[in-house]
Amino acid sequence: MKNFTEKLKKNFLVSLLVKLWKHPKGRLGLIIVAFLGFVAIFAPVLAPYNPYDVTQRAAKGLAPCWEHPLGTTITTGQDILSMLIYGTRVSMSIGIITGLCIAFLGAFMGILAGYVGGIVDTVIMRLVDVMLVIPTLPLTIVLTNIFGKSYFMIVFIFTIFGWQGLSRVIRSQVLVLKNANYIKAAELAGASKARIMFKHILPGVTHLLIMSTAMTSAGIMVAEAGLSFLGLGDPTAISWGKMLAEVQSGGALLFGHWWWIAAPGVGIFLSIFAFMRIGMAMEEIFNPRMKQSGASYKLFKSLSGTYIQEVFDSMDETEDRKEAEV
């Protein structure tokens, strides 16, 4: 039992979870993500109705009541609470799966470019430059119309156009790690490039990948909601973005059905808020200086008037030192 406990302490992911739980921002994010994950996994049990079953449709446009806590849709009579619960499964899975795919592809390309260098580095970086200037939304519309609007295609498109920024960050980190003593020792020992890249260098950039996955998952959930709202999502699946699209097409604003609008909006806000809190917490864990130099910290200080005053004080101190030197 003691050996098992020591192994858990040495495990990076377990250690990270413990640090996140001890961090106020991370703890709140973990609680919300765990709650949303529980809802997504047990959606068939938690949902009072099956929104995909046409036989479980009630009267259209019902206001919130005991049988339908969030009412029913105006267009089809689906239970909004059940749609919200089932939409958690789709939206969360798309965000997390896409975030992991982007992390994997970005890490592979960044490590390959940074460690191998030469023509490989040049080709990958020029590819990154080209991909960054391509207008994503028009091309996404074209690709979904050609290859279909399944969520597999949506994940594929988000991955193809989302790995470039991460690969640049990973490459810059690898350029530093490749000159470390343990990397040189592995090279002298005859280790292959593949083993060095994925056995020795990859663990050194794992923290960047985890932070990127958390932040990217939040952004992807917003992007998926936007695409579904534009009618580019999978028409056979219920997501929060599709719920918002039906809000517009069903005239919820016109009839004053604010609960239909609020339900997917709250779901999107909670998921994005949770992933962003986890990402910010990990930034402060891996780089403690972020806690005192982050944008939110400066914003708070500027609102209280102390940050601007500190800037002027530092400028005065610099001028005084120059005068003293003269």
Short mmCIF file of C-alpha atoms in Angstrom, two decimals:
data_model
loop_
_atom_site.label_atom_id
_atom_site.label_comp_id
_atom_site.label_asym_id
_atom_site.label_seq_id
_atom_site.Cartn_x
_atom_site.Cartn_y
_atom_site.Cartn_z
CA MET A 1 0.00 0.00 0.00
CA LYS A 2 2.86 2.35 0.82
CA ASN A 3 4.53 1.67 -2.53
CA PHE A 4 1.24 2.29 -4.33
CA THR A 5 0.85 5.65 -2.54
CA GLU A 6 4.40 6.66 -3.45
CA LYS A 7 3.74 5.82 -7.10
CA LEU A 8 0.62 7.97 -7.07
CA LYS A 9 2.58 10.89 -5.64
CA LYS A 10 5.15 10.55 -8.37
CA ASN A 11 2.50 10.38 -11.08
CA PHE A 12 2.41 13.71 -12.91
CA LEU A 13 -1.32 13.76 -13.62
CA VAL A 14 -2.27 12.85 -10.06
CA SER A 15 0.09 15.48 -8.71
CA LEU A 16 -1.39 18.05 -11.08
CA LEU A 17 -4.93 17.21 -10.00
CA VAL A 18 -3.93 17.62 -6.36
CA LYS A 19 -2.37 21.02 -7.08
CA LEU A 20 -5.44 22.09 -9.05
CA TRP A 21 -7.70 21.05 -6.20
CA LYS A 22 -5.66 23.11 -3.76
CA HIS A 23 -5.84 26.12 -6.09
CA PRO A 24 -9.06 28.17 -5.65
CA LYS A 25 -9.56 28.71 -9.38
CA GLY A 26 -8.68 25.16 -10.26
CA ARG A 27 -10.96 23.68 -7.61
CA LEU A 28 -13.97 25.58 -8.90
CA GLY A 29 -13.18 24.58 -12.48
CA LEU A 30 -12.72 20.93 -11.55
CA ILE A 31 -16.03 20.84 -9.69
CA ILE A 32 -17.94 22.31 -12.63
CA VAL A 33 -16.22 20.05 -15.19
CA ALA A 34 -16.87 17.00 -13.01
CA PHE A 35 -20.53 17.99 -12.73
CA LEU A 36 -20.87 18.49 -16.50
CA GLY A 37 -19.07 15.20 -17.13
CA PHE A 38 -21.46 13.42 -14.77
CA VAL A 39 -24.44 14.94 -16.58
CA ALA A 40 -23.01 13.96 -19.97
CA ILE A 41 -22.30 10.35 -18.98
CA PHE A 42 -25.62 9.74 -17.25
CA ALA A 43 -27.77 11.79 -19.63
CA PRO A 44 -30.23 8.94 -20.35
CA VAL A 45 -30.81 8.51 -16.61
CA LEU A 46 -31.00 12.20 -15.65
CA ALA A 47 -33.12 13.45 -18.56
CA PRO A 48 -36.87 13.15 -17.86
CA TYR A 49 -37.53 12.59 -21.58
CA ASN A 50 -35.61 11.42 -24.62
CA PRO A 51 -35.46 14.41 -26.99
CA TYR A 52 -34.60 12.08 -29.88
CA ASP A 53 -37.77 10.02 -29.37
CA VAL A 54 -40.65 11.55 -31.37
CA THR A 55 -43.18 9.65 -29.24
CA GLN A 56 -42.09 11.62 -26.14
CA ARG A 57 -43.17 15.00 -27.49
CA ALA A 58 -45.61 17.17 -25.54
CA ALA A 59 -47.62 20.19 -26.61
CA LYS A 60 -45.57 22.87 -28.33
CA GLY A 61 -44.46 26.03 -26.57
CA LEU A 62 -45.32 25.02 -23.01
CA ALA A 63 -44.11 27.30 -20.20
CA PRO A 64 -42.06 25.80 -17.33
CA CYS A 65 -44.14 23.45 -15.20
CA TRP A 66 -43.70 20.36 -13.01
CA GLU A 67 -43.71 17.97 -15.97
CA HIS A 68 -41.41 20.18 -18.04
CA PRO A 69 -39.21 22.30 -15.71
CA LEU A 70 -37.84 24.36 -18.63
CA GLY A 71 -40.88 24.11 -20.86
CA THR A 72 -41.04 22.71 -24.38
CA THR A 73 -39.90 24.02 -27.73
CA ILE A 74 -42.27 25.97 -29.93
CA THR A 75 -41.36 24.09 -33.10
CA THR A 76 -41.35 20.40 -32.10
CA GLY A 77 -42.56 20.20 -28.50
CA GLN A 78 -39.30 18.71 -27.21
CA ASP A 79 -38.53 18.98 -23.50
CA ILE A 80 -35.92 21.74 -23.15
CA LEU A 81 -34.37 20.32 -19.99
CA SER A 82 -33.82 16.97 -21.71
CA MET A 83 -32.30 18.73 -24.71
CA LEU A 84 -29.99 20.66 -22.39
CA ILE A 85 -28.83 17.46 -20.67
CA TYR A 86 -28.25 15.56 -23.91
CA GLY A 87 -26.58 18.62 -25.43
CA THR A 88 -24.00 18.49 -22.63
CA ARG A 89 -22.81 15.15 -23.97
CA VAL A 90 -22.33 16.43 -27.52
CA SER A 91 -20.80 19.82 -26.71
CA MET A 92 -18.42 18.49 -24.04
CA SER A 93 -17.25 15.57 -26.16
CA ILE A 94 -16.54 17.80 -29.16
CA GLY A 95 -14.61 20.31 -27.05
CA ILE A 96 -12.49 17.75 -25.19
CA ILE A 97 -11.83 15.45 -28.16
CA THR A 98 -10.85 18.34 -30.40
CA GLY A 99 -8.65 19.82 -27.69
CA LEU A 100 -6.81 16.51 -27.32
CA CYS A 101 -6.42 16.13 -31.10
CA ILE A 102 -5.02 19.64 -31.43
CA ALA A 103 -2.62 19.01 -28.54
CA PHE A 104 -1.40 15.75 -30.12
CA LEU A 105 -0.90 17.22 -33.61
CA GLY A 106 0.59 20.48 -32.34
CA ALA A 107 3.01 18.62 -30.07
CA PHE A 108 4.10 16.26 -32.84
CA MET A 109 4.73 19.02 -35.37
CA GLY A 110 6.37 21.34 -32.83
CA ILE A 111 8.73 18.68 -31.46
CA LEU A 112 9.58 17.50 -34.97
CA ALA A 113 10.37 21.02 -36.16
CA GLY A 114 12.30 22.03 -33.06
CA TYR A 115 14.45 18.92 -32.62
CA VAL A 116 15.10 17.77 -36.19
CA GLY A 117 15.53 21.30 -37.55
CA GLY A 118 16.89 22.00 -41.02
CA ILE A 119 14.56 21.52 -43.98
CA VAL A 120 11.95 19.84 -41.76
CA ASP A 121 11.77 22.89 -39.53
CA THR A 122 11.56 25.21 -42.52
CA VAL A 123 8.75 23.26 -44.20
CA ILE A 124 6.67 22.98 -41.03
CA MET A 125 7.06 26.64 -40.09
CA ARG A 126 6.17 27.81 -43.61
CA LEU A 127 3.14 25.54 -43.49
CA VAL A 128 2.19 27.16 -40.19
CA ASP A 129 2.54 30.62 -41.73
CA VAL A 130 0.28 29.67 -44.62
CA MET A 131 -2.34 28.01 -42.42
CA LEU A 132 -2.53 31.01 -40.09
CA VAL A 133 -3.61 33.38 -42.89
CA ILE A 134 -6.28 31.09 -44.35
CA PRO A 135 -9.82 32.35 -43.58
CA THR A 136 -11.19 29.52 -41.48
CA LEU A 137 -14.95 30.21 -41.51
CA PRO A 138 -15.47 30.38 -45.30
CA LEU A 139 -13.37 27.28 -45.80
CA THR A 140 -15.28 25.49 -43.04
CA ILE A 141 -18.57 26.30 -44.78
CA VAL A 142 -17.23 24.92 -48.05
CA LEU A 143 -15.83 21.74 -46.49
CA THR A 144 -18.99 20.97 -44.52
CA ASN A 145 -21.11 21.41 -47.63
CA ILE A 146 -18.83 19.07 -49.59
CA PHE A 147 -18.04 16.36 -47.04
CA GLY A 148 -21.09 16.61 -44.81
CA LYS A 149 -21.96 18.20 -41.47
CA SER A 150 -21.16 15.30 -39.15
CA TYR A 151 -19.38 16.08 -35.92
CA PHE A 152 -16.49 13.90 -37.04
CA MET A 153 -15.95 16.37 -39.88
CA ILE A 154 -16.30 19.32 -37.49
CA VAL A 155 -13.63 17.85 -35.19
CA PHE A 156 -11.39 17.18 -38.20
CA ILE A 157 -11.73 20.76 -39.47
CA PHE A 158 -11.11 22.30 -36.05
CA THR A 159 -8.02 20.12 -35.62
CA ILE A 160 -6.57 20.92 -39.03
CA PHE A 161 -6.92 24.67 -38.47
CA GLY A 162 -6.13 24.75 -34.75
CA TRP A 163 -2.69 23.21 -34.19
CA GLN A 164 -0.49 25.97 -35.66
CA GLY A 165 -0.22 28.27 -32.65
CA LEU A 166 0.55 25.42 -30.27
CA SER A 167 3.21 24.00 -32.56
CA ARG A 168 5.07 27.31 -32.51
CA VAL A 169 5.03 27.43 -28.72
CA ILE A 170 6.19 23.81 -28.47
CA ARG A 171 8.94 24.40 -31.04
CA SER A 172 10.34 27.35 -29.07
CA GLN A 173 10.39 25.23 -25.91
CA VAL A 174 12.05 22.31 -27.72
CA LEU A 175 14.82 24.60 -29.03
CA VAL A 176 15.75 25.19 -25.39
CA LEU A 177 15.35 21.59 -24.24
CA LYS A 178 17.42 20.09 -27.07
CA ASN A 179 20.55 21.68 -25.61
CA ALA A 180 19.97 20.29 -22.12
CA ASN A 181 22.57 17.95 -20.66
CA TYR A 182 20.24 14.94 -20.37
CA ILE A 183 19.34 15.25 -24.07
CA LYS A 184 23.02 15.39 -25.02
CA ALA A 185 23.66 12.35 -22.83
CA ALA A 186 20.87 10.42 -24.54
CA GLU A 187 22.33 11.31 -27.95
CA LEU A 188 25.80 10.17 -26.90
CA ALA A 189 24.29 6.92 -25.59
CA GLY A 190 23.01 6.20 -29.11
CA ALA A 191 19.29 6.79 -28.54
CA SER A 192 17.28 7.26 -31.72
CA LYS A 193 15.71 10.60 -32.59
CA ALA A 194 12.23 9.18 -32.16
CA ARG A 195 13.05 7.92 -28.66
CA ILE A 196 14.62 11.23 -27.67
CA MET A 197 11.67 13.23 -28.98
CA PHE A 198 8.92 11.20 -27.33
CA LYS A 199 10.74 9.74 -24.32
CA HIS A 200 12.82 12.71 -23.18
CA ILE A 201 11.54 15.91 -24.83
CA LEU A 202 7.78 15.25 -24.75
CA PRO A 203 7.63 15.09 -20.90
CA GLY A 204 9.30 18.51 -20.81
CA VAL A 205 6.44 20.13 -22.73
CA THR A 206 3.58 18.17 -21.15
CA HIS A 207 2.53 21.10 -18.98
CA LEU A 208 2.09 23.25 -22.10
CA LEU A 209 -0.04 20.56 -23.71
CA ILE A 210 -2.30 20.25 -20.69
CA MET A 211 -2.81 24.00 -20.48
CA SER A 212 -3.46 24.16 -24.22
CA THR A 213 -6.03 21.36 -24.03
CA ALA A 214 -7.97 23.15 -21.29
CA MET A 215 -7.95 26.51 -23.06
CA THR A 216 -8.59 25.05 -26.51
CA SER A 217 -11.52 22.95 -25.32
CA ALA A 218 -13.26 26.10 -24.13
CA GLY A 219 -12.66 27.85 -27.45
CA ILE A 220 -13.82 24.85 -29.47
CA MET A 221 -17.10 24.68 -27.55
CA VAL A 222 -17.77 28.30 -28.48
CA ALA A 223 -16.81 27.63 -32.11
CA GLU A 224 -19.06 24.56 -32.28
CA ALA A 225 -21.95 26.55 -30.85
CA GLY A 226 -21.36 29.22 -33.49
CA LEU A 227 -21.24 26.71 -36.34
CA SER A 228 -24.38 24.94 -35.13
CA PHE A 229 -26.10 28.30 -34.77
CA LEU A 230 -25.26 29.00 -38.42
CA GLY A 231 -26.70 25.62 -39.41
CA LEU A 232 -23.33 23.95 -40.03
CA GLY A 233 -23.58 21.41 -37.21
CA ASP A 234 -24.77 17.82 -37.33
CA PRO A 235 -28.56 17.98 -37.90
CA THR A 236 -29.03 14.55 -36.29
CA ALA A 237 -27.47 15.46 -32.91
CA ILE A 238 -28.58 17.87 -30.20
CA SER A 239 -25.99 20.35 -28.97
CA TRP A 240 -26.19 23.68 -27.19
CA GLY A 241 -25.41 25.48 -30.42
CA LYS A 242 -28.24 23.70 -32.21
CA MET A 243 -30.56 24.66 -29.37
CA LEU A 244 -29.65 28.31 -29.94
CA ALA A 245 -30.31 27.89 -33.65
CA GLU A 246 -33.76 26.52 -32.89
CA VAL A 247 -34.32 29.43 -30.51
CA GLN A 248 -33.88 31.79 -33.44
CA SER A 249 -35.86 29.77 -35.96
CA GLY A 250 -38.66 29.08 -33.46
CA GLY A 251 -39.15 32.73 -32.57
CA ALA A 252 -38.44 32.39 -28.85
CA LEU A 253 -37.63 36.10 -28.58
CA LEU A 254 -40.86 37.01 -30.33
CA PHE A 255 -42.99 34.90 -27.98
CA GLY A 256 -41.01 35.82 -24.86
CA HIS A 257 -39.78 32.32 -24.07
CA TRP A 258 -36.67 33.51 -22.27
CA TRP A 259 -36.11 30.13 -20.54
CA TRP A 260 -35.49 28.51 -23.91
CA ILE A 261 -32.76 31.07 -24.59
CA ALA A 262 -31.22 30.95 -21.12
CA ALA A 263 -30.85 27.15 -20.92
CA PRO A 264 -28.15 26.63 -23.61
CA GLY A 265 -26.59 29.99 -22.79
CA VAL A 266 -26.00 28.98 -19.17
CA GLY A 267 -24.60 25.61 -20.29
CA ILE A 268 -22.11 27.24 -22.67
CA PHE A 269 -21.10 29.82 -20.05
CA LEU A 270 -20.52 27.24 -17.32
CA SER A 271 -18.41 24.95 -19.51
CA ILE A 272 -16.25 27.77 -20.88
CA PHE A 273 -15.90 29.34 -17.43
CA ALA A 274 -14.80 26.00 -15.95
CA PHE A 275 -12.17 25.23 -18.60
CA MET A 276 -10.83 28.77 -18.49
CA ARG A 277 -10.50 28.62 -14.70
CA ILE A 278 -8.60 25.36 -14.98
CA GLY A 279 -6.33 26.82 -17.66
CA MET A 280 -5.59 29.96 -15.63
CA ALA A 281 -4.94 27.88 -12.53
CA MET A 282 -2.44 25.71 -14.40
CA GLU A 283 -0.68 28.82 -15.72
CA GLU A 284 -0.20 30.05 -12.17
CA ILE A 285 0.87 26.57 -10.96
CA PHE A 286 3.51 26.10 -13.67
CA ASN A 287 4.57 29.75 -13.64
CA PRO A 288 4.02 31.32 -10.19
CA ARG A 289 4.95 34.75 -11.55
CA MET A 290 1.72 34.70 -13.58
CA LYS A 291 -0.17 35.24 -10.34
CA GLN A 292 1.44 38.63 -9.90
CA SER A 293 1.94 39.59 -13.54
CA GLY A 294 -1.20 38.22 -15.19
CA ALA A 295 -3.63 40.40 -17.10
CA SER A 296 -6.40 39.88 -14.56
CA TYR A 297 -4.10 40.98 -11.73
CA LYS A 298 -3.10 44.15 -13.60
CA LEU A 299 -6.72 44.85 -14.48
CA PHE A 300 -7.75 44.58 -10.83
CA LYS A 301 -4.95 46.87 -9.76
CA SER A 302 -5.76 49.38 -12.50
CA LEU A 303 -9.40 49.47 -11.38
CA SER A 304 -8.29 50.13 -7.83
CA GLY A 305 -5.86 52.82 -8.99
CA THR A 306 -2.76 51.19 -7.50
CA TYR A 307 -1.28 49.73 -10.70
CA ILE A 308 -1.06 53.06 -12.53
CA GLN A 309 0.42 54.67 -9.44
CA GLU A 310 3.06 51.94 -9.23
CA VAL A 311 3.97 52.54 -12.89
CA PHE A 312 4.50 56.26 -12.24
CA ASP A 313 6.49 55.49 -9.09
CA SER A 314 8.78 53.16 -11.04
CA MET A 315 9.27 55.86 -13.69
CA ASP A 316 10.20 58.40 -11.01
CA GLU A 317 12.67 55.97 -9.47
CA THR A 318 14.29 55.42 -12.88
CA GLU A 319 14.66 59.16 -13.45
CA ASP A 320 16.13 59.63 -9.97
CA ARG A 321 18.74 56.92 -10.63
CA LYS A 322 19.71 58.56 -13.94
CA GLU A 323 20.11 61.93 -12.24
CA ALA A 324 22.20 60.35 -9.51
CA GLU A 325 24.46 58.72 -12.08
CA VAL A 326 24.95 62.05 -13.85
#
